[in-house]
XYZ file of C-alpha atoms in Angstrom:
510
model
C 246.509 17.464 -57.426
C 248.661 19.773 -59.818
C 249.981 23.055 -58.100
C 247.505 26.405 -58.099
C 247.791 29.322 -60.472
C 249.856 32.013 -59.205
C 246.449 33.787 -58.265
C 244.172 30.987 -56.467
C 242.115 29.181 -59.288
C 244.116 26.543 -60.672
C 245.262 25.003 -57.522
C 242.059 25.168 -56.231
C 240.903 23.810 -59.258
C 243.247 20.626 -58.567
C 242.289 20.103 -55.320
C 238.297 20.843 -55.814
C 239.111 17.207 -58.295
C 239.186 15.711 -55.150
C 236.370 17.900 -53.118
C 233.940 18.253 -56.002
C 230.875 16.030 -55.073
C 233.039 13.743 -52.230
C 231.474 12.825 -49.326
C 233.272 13.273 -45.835
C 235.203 9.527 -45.049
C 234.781 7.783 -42.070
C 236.634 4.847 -40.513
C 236.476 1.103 -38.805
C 239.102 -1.029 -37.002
C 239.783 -4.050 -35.051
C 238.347 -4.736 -31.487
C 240.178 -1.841 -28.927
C 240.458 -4.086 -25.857
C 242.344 -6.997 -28.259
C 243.746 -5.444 -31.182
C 245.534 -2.100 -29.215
C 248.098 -3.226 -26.461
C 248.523 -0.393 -24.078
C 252.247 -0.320 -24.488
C 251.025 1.541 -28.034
C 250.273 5.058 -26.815
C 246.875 5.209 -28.392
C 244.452 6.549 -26.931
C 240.621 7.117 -27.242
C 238.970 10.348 -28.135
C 235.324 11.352 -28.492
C 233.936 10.545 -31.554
C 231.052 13.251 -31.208
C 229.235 10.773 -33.313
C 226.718 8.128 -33.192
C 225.692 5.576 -36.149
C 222.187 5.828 -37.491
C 222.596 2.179 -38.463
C 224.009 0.501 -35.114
C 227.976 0.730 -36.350
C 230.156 0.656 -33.462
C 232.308 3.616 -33.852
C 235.404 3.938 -32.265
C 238.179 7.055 -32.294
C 241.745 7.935 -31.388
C 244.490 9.464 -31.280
C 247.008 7.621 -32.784
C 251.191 9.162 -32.672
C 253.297 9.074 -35.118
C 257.048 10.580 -35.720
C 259.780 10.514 -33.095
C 262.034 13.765 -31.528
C 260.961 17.006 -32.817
C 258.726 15.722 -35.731
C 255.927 14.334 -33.484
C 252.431 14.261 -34.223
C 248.987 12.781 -33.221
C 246.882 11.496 -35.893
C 242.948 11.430 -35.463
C 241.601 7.967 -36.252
C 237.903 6.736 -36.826
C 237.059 3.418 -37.125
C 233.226 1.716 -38.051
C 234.124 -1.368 -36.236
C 232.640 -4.787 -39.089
C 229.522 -5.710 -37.377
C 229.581 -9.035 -38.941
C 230.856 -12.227 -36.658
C 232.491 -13.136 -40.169
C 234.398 -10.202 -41.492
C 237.614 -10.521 -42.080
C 240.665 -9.099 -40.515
C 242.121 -6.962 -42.979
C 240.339 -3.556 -42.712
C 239.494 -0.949 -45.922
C 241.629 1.868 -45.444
C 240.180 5.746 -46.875
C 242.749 7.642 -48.396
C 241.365 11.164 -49.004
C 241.971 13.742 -51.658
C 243.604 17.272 -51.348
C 246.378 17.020 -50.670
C 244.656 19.429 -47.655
C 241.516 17.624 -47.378
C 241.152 17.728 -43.359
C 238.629 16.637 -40.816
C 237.829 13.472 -42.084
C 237.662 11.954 -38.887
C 235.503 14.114 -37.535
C 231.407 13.767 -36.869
C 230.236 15.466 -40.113
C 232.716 12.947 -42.648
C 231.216 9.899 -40.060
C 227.728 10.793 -40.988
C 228.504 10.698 -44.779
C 230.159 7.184 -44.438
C 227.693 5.728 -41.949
C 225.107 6.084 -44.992
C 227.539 4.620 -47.278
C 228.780 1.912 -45.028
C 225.132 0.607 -44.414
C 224.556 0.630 -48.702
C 227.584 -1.695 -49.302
C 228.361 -5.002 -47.741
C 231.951 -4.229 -46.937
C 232.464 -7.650 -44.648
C 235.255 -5.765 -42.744
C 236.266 -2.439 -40.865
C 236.449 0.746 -42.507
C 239.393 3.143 -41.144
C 239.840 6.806 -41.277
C 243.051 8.828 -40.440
C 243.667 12.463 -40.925
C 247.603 12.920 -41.808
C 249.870 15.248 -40.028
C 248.762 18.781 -40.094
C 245.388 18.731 -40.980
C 242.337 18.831 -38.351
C 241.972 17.638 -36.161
C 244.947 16.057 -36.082
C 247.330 17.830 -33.887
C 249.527 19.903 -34.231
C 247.859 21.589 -37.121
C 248.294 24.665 -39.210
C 247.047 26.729 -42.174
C 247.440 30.298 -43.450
C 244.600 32.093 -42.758
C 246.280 35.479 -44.788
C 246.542 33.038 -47.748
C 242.860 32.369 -47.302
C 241.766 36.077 -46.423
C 243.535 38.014 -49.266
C 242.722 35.281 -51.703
C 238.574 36.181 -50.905
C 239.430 39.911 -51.017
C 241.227 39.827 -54.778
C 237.999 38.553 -56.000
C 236.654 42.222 -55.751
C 238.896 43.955 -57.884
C 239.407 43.318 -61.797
C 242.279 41.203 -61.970
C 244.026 38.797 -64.505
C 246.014 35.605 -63.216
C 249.073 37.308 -63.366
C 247.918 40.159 -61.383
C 246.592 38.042 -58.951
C 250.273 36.264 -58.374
C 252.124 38.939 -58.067
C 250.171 40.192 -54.837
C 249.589 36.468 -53.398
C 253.298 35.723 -53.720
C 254.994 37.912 -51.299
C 251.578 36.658 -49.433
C 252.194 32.924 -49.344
C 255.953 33.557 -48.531
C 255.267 35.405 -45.357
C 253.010 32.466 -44.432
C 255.886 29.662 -45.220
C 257.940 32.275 -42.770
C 255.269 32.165 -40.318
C 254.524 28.085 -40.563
C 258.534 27.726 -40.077
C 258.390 29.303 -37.293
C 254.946 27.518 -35.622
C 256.829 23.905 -36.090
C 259.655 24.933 -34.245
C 257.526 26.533 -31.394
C 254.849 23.861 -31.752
C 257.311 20.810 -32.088
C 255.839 19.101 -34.791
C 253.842 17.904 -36.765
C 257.173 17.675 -38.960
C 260.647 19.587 -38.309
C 260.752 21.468 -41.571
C 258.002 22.397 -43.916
C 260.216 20.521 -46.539
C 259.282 17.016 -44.491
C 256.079 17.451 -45.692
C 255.351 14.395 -48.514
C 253.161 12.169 -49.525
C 256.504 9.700 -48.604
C 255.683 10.315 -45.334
C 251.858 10.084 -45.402
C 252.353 6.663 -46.776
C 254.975 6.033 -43.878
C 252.294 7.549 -41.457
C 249.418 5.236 -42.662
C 251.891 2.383 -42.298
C 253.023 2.908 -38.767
C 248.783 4.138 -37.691
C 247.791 1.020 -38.851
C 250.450 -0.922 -37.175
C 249.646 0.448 -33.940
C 245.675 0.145 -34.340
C 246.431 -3.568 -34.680
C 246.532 -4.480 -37.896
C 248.913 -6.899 -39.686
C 247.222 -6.780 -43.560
C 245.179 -3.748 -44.916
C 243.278 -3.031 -48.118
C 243.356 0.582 -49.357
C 240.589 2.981 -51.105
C 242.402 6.327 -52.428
C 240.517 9.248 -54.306
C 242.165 11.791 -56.630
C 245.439 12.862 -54.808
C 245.124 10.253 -51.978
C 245.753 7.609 -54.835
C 249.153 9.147 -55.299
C 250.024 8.124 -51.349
C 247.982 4.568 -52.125
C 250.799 3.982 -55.016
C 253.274 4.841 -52.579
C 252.097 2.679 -50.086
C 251.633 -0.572 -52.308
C 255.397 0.201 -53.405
C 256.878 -0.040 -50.191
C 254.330 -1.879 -47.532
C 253.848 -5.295 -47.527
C 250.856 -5.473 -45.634
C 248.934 -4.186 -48.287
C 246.239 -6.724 -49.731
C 244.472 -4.955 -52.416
C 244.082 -1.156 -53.490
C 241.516 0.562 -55.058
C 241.777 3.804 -57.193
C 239.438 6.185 -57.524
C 240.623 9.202 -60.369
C 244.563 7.975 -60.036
C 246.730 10.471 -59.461
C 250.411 9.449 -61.242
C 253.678 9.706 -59.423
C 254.972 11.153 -62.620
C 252.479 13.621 -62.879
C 252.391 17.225 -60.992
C 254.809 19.846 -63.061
C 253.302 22.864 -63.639
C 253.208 22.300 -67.305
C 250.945 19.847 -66.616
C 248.703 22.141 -65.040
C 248.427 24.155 -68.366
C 248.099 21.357 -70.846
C 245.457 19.433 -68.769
C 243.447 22.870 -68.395
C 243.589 23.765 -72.103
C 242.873 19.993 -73.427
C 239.231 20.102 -71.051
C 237.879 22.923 -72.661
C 239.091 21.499 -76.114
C 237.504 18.387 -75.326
C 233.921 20.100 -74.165
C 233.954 22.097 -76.921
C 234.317 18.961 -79.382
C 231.928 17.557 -77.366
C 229.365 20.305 -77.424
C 229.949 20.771 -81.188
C 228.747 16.802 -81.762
C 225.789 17.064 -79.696
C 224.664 20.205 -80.841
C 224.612 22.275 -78.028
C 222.898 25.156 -77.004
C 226.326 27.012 -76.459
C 229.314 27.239 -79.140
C 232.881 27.773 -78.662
C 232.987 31.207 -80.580
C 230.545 31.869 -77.940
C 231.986 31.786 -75.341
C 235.358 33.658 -76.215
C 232.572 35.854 -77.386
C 231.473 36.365 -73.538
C 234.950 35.843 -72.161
C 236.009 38.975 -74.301
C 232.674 40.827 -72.998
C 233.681 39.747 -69.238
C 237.588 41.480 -70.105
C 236.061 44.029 -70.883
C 233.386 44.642 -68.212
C 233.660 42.520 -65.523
C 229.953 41.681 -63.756
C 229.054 41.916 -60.360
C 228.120 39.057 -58.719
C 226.138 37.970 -55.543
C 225.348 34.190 -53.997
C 225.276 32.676 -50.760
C 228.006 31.803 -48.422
C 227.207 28.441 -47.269
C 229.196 28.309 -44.280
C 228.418 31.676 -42.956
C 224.465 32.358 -44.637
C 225.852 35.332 -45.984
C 225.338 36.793 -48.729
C 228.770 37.457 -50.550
C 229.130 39.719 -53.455
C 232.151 39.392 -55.787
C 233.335 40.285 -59.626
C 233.421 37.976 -62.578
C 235.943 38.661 -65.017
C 237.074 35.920 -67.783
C 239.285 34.155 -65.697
C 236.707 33.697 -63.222
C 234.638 32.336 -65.620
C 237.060 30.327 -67.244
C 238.634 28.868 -63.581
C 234.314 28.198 -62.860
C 233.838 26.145 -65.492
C 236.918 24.138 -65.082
C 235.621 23.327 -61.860
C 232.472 22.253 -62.959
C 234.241 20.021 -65.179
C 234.950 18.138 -62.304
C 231.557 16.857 -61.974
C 229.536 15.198 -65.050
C 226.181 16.163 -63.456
C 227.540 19.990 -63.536
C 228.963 19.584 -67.235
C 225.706 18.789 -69.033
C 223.958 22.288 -67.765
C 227.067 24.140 -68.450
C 226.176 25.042 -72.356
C 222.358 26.176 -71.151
C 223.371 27.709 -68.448
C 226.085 29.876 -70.338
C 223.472 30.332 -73.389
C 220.658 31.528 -70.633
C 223.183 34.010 -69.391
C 223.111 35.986 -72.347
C 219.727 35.803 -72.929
C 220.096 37.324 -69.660
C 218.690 34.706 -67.375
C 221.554 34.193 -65.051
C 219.974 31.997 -62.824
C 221.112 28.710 -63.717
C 224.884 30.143 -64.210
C 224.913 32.040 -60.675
C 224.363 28.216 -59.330
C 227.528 26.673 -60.834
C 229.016 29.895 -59.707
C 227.308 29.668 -56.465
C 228.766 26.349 -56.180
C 232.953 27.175 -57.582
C 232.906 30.504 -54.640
C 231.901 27.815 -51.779
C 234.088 24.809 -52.769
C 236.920 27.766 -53.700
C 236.587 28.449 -50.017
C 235.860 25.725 -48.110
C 237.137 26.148 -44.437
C 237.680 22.229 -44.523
C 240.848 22.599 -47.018
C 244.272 23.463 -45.949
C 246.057 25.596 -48.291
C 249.415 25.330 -46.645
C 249.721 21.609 -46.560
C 248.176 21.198 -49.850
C 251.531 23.405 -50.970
C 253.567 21.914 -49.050
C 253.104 18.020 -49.973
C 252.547 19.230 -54.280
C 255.949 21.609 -54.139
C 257.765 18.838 -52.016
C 256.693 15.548 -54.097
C 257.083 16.925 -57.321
C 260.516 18.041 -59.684
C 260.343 21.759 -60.245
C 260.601 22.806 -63.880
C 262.545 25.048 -65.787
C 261.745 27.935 -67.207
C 262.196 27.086 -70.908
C 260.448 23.820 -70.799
C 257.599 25.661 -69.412
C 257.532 28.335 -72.232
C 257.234 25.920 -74.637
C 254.365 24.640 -73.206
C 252.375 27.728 -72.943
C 253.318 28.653 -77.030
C 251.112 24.954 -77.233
C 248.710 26.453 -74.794
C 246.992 28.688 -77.327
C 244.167 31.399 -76.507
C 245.100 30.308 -72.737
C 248.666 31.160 -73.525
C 248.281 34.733 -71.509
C 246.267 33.099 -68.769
C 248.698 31.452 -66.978
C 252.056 33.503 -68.836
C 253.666 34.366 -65.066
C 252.719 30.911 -63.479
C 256.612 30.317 -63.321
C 257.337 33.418 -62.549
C 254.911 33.271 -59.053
C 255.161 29.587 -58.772
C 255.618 29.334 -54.685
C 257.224 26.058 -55.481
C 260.351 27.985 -55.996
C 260.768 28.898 -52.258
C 263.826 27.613 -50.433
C 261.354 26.503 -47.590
C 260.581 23.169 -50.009
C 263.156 20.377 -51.202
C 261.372 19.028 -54.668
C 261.272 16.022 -56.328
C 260.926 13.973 -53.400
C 258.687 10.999 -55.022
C 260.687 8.286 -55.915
C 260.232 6.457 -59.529
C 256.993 4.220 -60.043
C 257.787 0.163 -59.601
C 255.961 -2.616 -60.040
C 253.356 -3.174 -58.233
C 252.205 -6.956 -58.216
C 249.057 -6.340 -55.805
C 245.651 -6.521 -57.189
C 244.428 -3.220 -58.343
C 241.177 -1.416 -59.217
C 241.480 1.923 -61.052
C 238.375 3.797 -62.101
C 238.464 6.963 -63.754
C 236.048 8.932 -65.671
C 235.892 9.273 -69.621
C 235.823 13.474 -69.425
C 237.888 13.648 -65.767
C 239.551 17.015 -66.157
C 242.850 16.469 -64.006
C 243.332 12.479 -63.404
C 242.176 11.811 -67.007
C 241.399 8.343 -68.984
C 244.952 8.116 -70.818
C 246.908 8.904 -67.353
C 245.123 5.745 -65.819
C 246.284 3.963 -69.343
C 249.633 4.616 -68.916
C 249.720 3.276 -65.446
C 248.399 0.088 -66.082
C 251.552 -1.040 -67.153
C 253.135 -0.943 -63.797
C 249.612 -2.651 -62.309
C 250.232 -6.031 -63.360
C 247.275 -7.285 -61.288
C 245.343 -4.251 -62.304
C 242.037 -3.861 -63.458
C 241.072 -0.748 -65.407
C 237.507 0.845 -65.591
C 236.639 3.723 -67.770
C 233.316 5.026 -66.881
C 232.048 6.461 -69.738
C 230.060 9.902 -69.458
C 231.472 10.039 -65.883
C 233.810 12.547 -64.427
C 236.331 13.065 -61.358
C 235.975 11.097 -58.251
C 232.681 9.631 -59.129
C 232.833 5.556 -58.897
C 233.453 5.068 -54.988
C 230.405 6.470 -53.778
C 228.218 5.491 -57.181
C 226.217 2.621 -57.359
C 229.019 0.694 -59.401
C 231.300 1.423 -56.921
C 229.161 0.301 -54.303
C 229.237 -3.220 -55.907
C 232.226 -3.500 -57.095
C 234.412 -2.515 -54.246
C 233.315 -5.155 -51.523
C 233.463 -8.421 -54.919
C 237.047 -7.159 -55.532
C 237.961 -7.108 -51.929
C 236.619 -10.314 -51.352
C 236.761 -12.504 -54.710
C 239.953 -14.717 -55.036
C 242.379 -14.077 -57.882
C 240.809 -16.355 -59.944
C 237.179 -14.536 -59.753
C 238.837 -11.658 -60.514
C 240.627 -12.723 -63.588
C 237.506 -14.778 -64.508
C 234.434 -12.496 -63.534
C 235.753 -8.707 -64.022
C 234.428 -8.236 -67.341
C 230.944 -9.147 -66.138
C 231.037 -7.258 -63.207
C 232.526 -4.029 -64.428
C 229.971 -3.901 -66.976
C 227.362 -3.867 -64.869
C 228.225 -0.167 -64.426
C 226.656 1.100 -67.535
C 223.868 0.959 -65.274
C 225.297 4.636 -64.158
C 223.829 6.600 -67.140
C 226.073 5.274 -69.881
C 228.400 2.527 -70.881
C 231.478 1.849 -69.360
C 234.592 0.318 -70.678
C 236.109 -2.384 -68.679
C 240.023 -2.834 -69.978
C 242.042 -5.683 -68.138
C-alpha cells in the first residue's frame, strides 16, 4: 500500500500494513481428477506439506499470459473435506503488493491451523501472482535490498537516504528490463505489472482449476485487486475485505498525510488516557536522537545473527509507525518509550527488534511491490505535493525530497493504470480497524457508497489487518459466505456485534 519514502521506511511501512501480524495463506480447490481437464496445462507440484488436521492438500502450477508475457503461477488448494461443501471456493488475496511464497509449506502450516478453527464448508485457494516465489519466472533486486541494510549504519535523514537509493533502484529497473526479455516473462515490460492484471490472473487461475463461481478474502493491498476483480468478473459470489485498500487511494501525498494524522491521533489518544509518554516527549527524544544517534543491537531472525545498526529520529519515527500497524504493539509503545529514558531499553529494543526483521523480510519483493504501486496509481505533481507537506507540519522536513526521489517517476512505469471505482452490487464485508494507520476507518466510509450490498465493520481498539484471522473473523466469515441475502440484511447487526468480544466494542454500520 502507498509508495516508500525515498530512503526505505515509508514504503516499507505500507507494505509491513499488510505483513504486520499476518499469517502465511494457504489454499483449497475442487477435486483434480474432475474439476482440471488435461487439455488445461496444469500441472501438479509438490506441496512439501502435509495437514496436521487430515486436509487434503493439493498444488500446481497453474499458466497464465500468452507470447512473451508467460508465466506459471503456484497454486495451493485445502481441498473442503465436507461431502456438503459447496462449489464455490474462498479465494486468499494477499497483501504487499510483494507479499510472495504464499503457496509454499510455511504459509500452508499457518492456514491449516486456521482452516481447522473455522467451519469454512468449502475449498480454500492460494495463488502467488506473477513474479513473486515461487511462482516462476520471478525476480527481485537484491542491491535494493543490500544497500537499503547497509544505510542503516550511517547517520542519515530521509532525504539523504533517497538520494543514494535512487540511482540504486534505477539500475535495478535497468537490470529487471533486461531479465524479462532474457527470461520471457513473467510480463513483457515492467510497466505490465498491475493489479489489472493480477485480477485478470486470478480470473483466468481459477478458470483453469475448475471453477465457475468464487468467493474472495483480500487483506490490505490484496483488497485493492479484490475491488478490481468484483468490477469486472462475474463469477464472483461474495468478497470480503480485510483493511480495504481504495482504488483512489496511493499518491504520494497520501503517504504524508496518513503518516502525520497517526501520530496526531496517538498522541490525542495518549493525552486522554493519561499515558506514561507525552507528545513534547517525544520530539524531546526525537531531537536527542538528531542529535546523537544510538547504537543499536537485536537479533536477525532469519539468519540468528546478531545485527547492530543506528537509530536516529527517523528511525524512530518510521518504528513506531510500524508498530502502529498492530494494536497489541500500540498500547506498550508510551512505556516502552518512557522506560527508554529512564534508560531501560528493553521493552523499546523489542518493537525495534520487531520493525528491523519485518523491514527485511526475505519473503517481500521490493521490485514488484514498485512496480504494481508506480503502475496502478496517477503520479502527482510537484506543486500539489508541496502543499501537502506545508500541512504536514513538524514532519514537513521528513519527507521534503519524497518527489524529488520518488522512483515512480522512471520511464520504466506507465501510471495511472487503475480504472475509476463502479458499482459493485455483490455482497460485501469490509472490516477495518478504528486506529489502522494506512487503510483507515473513514477510507472504508467512503467506499461504502459504491458497496451497495456492503456491510461495514469498525472494530474498535483494533488496528491493520486484524479481523480475518481474529476470533470475529473466524465467525463471521464462513455466516456471510453462507447466509442468504435475507440473513444478511436481517442478522448482521447481531452478528457483527458479537465482535466486541475482541477486547472492545465494535461498530457495525450497514
Amino acid at each position: 500500500m502507498q509508495r516508500r519514502n525515498a530512503g526505505l521506511w515509508l514504503g516499507l511501512l505500507l507494505v509491513l500494513a499488510i505483513v504486520i501480524w499476518l499469517w502465511r495463506s494457504i489454499p483449497v480447490g475442487p477435486s483434480p481428477d474432475s474439476v482440471i481437464p488435461s487439455a488445461l496445462a496444469v500441472q501438479s507440484r509438490d506441496c512439501g506439506f502435509v495437514s496436521s488436521f487430515g486436509f487434503p492438500v493439493d498444488c500446481y502450477w497453474v499458466p497464465v499470459g500468452e507470447g512473451r508475457a508467460r508465466a506459471r503461477l503456484a497454486a495451493a488448494i485445502f481441498r473442503a473435506a465436507d461431502e456438503n461443501a459447496t462449489d464455490d471456493p474462498l479465494v486468499y488475496i494477499a497483501g504487499g503488493p510483494g507479499e510472495a511464497d504464499n503457496a509454499g509449506a510455511d504459509s500452508l502450516a499457518s492456514w491449516d491451523l486456521w482452516l481447522a478453527e473455522v467451519a469454512l464448508g468449502r475449498d480454500f485457494v492460494l495463488l502467488d501472482l506473477r513474479g513473486l516465489s515461487p511462482s516462476d519466472p520471478a525476480w527481485d533486486c537484491e542491491r535494493y535490498t543490500t544497500t537499503s541494510r547497509e544505510l542503516l549504519n550511517r547517520d542519515l535523514t530521509f532525504a539523504e537516504e533517497g538520494k543514494i537509493i535512487a540511482p540504486v533502484l534505477a539500475d535495478c529497473l535497468s537490470a529487471w528490463q533486461e531479465n524479462l526479455v532474457h527470461r520471457s516473462g513473467p510480463v513483457e515490460q515492467i510497466r505490465d505489472f498491475s493489479s489489472q492484471r493480477n485480477a485478470m490472473d486470478l480470473a483466468e487461475s481459477l478458470r483453469r482449476l475448475g471453477y465457475q463461481q468464487w468467493n474472495y478474502l483480500a487483506v490490505s493491498y490484496g483488497t485493492r485487486v479484490a475491488l478490481l476483480a468484483a468490477m469486472q468478473q462475474p463469477e464472483v459470489r461474495r468478497v470480503i475485505l480485510d483493511s480495504p485498500y481504495p482504488l483512489e487511494r496511493g499518491a504520494i501525498s497520501d503517504s504524508v498525510v496518513l503518516w502525520a494524522e497517526a501520530f496526531t491521533r496517538y498522541w490525542q489518544r495518549c493525552e486522554a488516557e493519561s499515558c506514561e509518554f507525552s507528545e513534547p516527549r517525544f520530539w524531546q527524544l526525537m531531537g536527542d536522537l538528531q542529535r546523537e544517534p544510538v547504537w543499536v543491537e537485536m537479533e536477525n531472525w532469519r539468519t540468528g545473527r546478531i545485527e547492530k545498526w543506528l537509530l536516529n529520529d527517523g528511525r524512530l519515527a518510521a518504528a513506531l509507525y510500524t508498530a502502529f500497524y498492530s494494536s497489541e504493539l500500540t498500547v506498550r509503545l508510551a512505556s516502552a518509550l518512557h522506560q527508554y529514558t529512564q534508560g531501560k531499553p528493553s521493552e523499546l529494543n523489542t518493537i525495534l527488534e520487531i520493525f528491523f526483521n519485518q523491514a527485511f523480510d526475505s519473503r517481500f519483493n521490493s521490485a514488484i511491490y514498485w512496480a504494481t504501486e508506480c503502475n496502478d496509481n496517477p503520479l502527482e505533481d510537484e506543486a500539489s505535493f508541496e502543499n501537502t507537506l506545508v500541512a504536514a507540519g513538524a514532519w514537513r522536513s521528513f519527507f521534503s525530497t519524497d518527489w524529488q526521489y520518488s522512483v515512480c517517476r522512471s520511464d520504466a512505469f506507465r501510471p495511472g493504470q487503475l480504472p475509476p471505482m463502479t458499482l459493485v452490487s455483490v455482497p460485501f464485508l469490509v472490516a477495518v480497524g478504528e486506529f489502522d494507520p494506512i487503510t483507515t476507518a473513514a477510507h472504508a466510509r467512503e467506499l461504502m457508497n459504491w458497496l451497495p450490498s456492503g456491510h461495514l465493520l469498525i472494530q474498535e481498539q483494533r488496528s491493520h489487518a486484524e479481523f480475518f484471522m481474529g476470533g470475529c473473523g473466524q465467525d463471521l466469515i464462513p455466516w456471510f459466505l453462507q447466509a442468504t441475502h435475507e440473513q444478511l440484511v436481517a442478522e448482521w447487526a447481531e452478528r457483527s456485534a458479537g465482535c466486541g468480544s475482541m477486547g472492545g466494542e465494535v461498530r457495525a454500520d450497514d
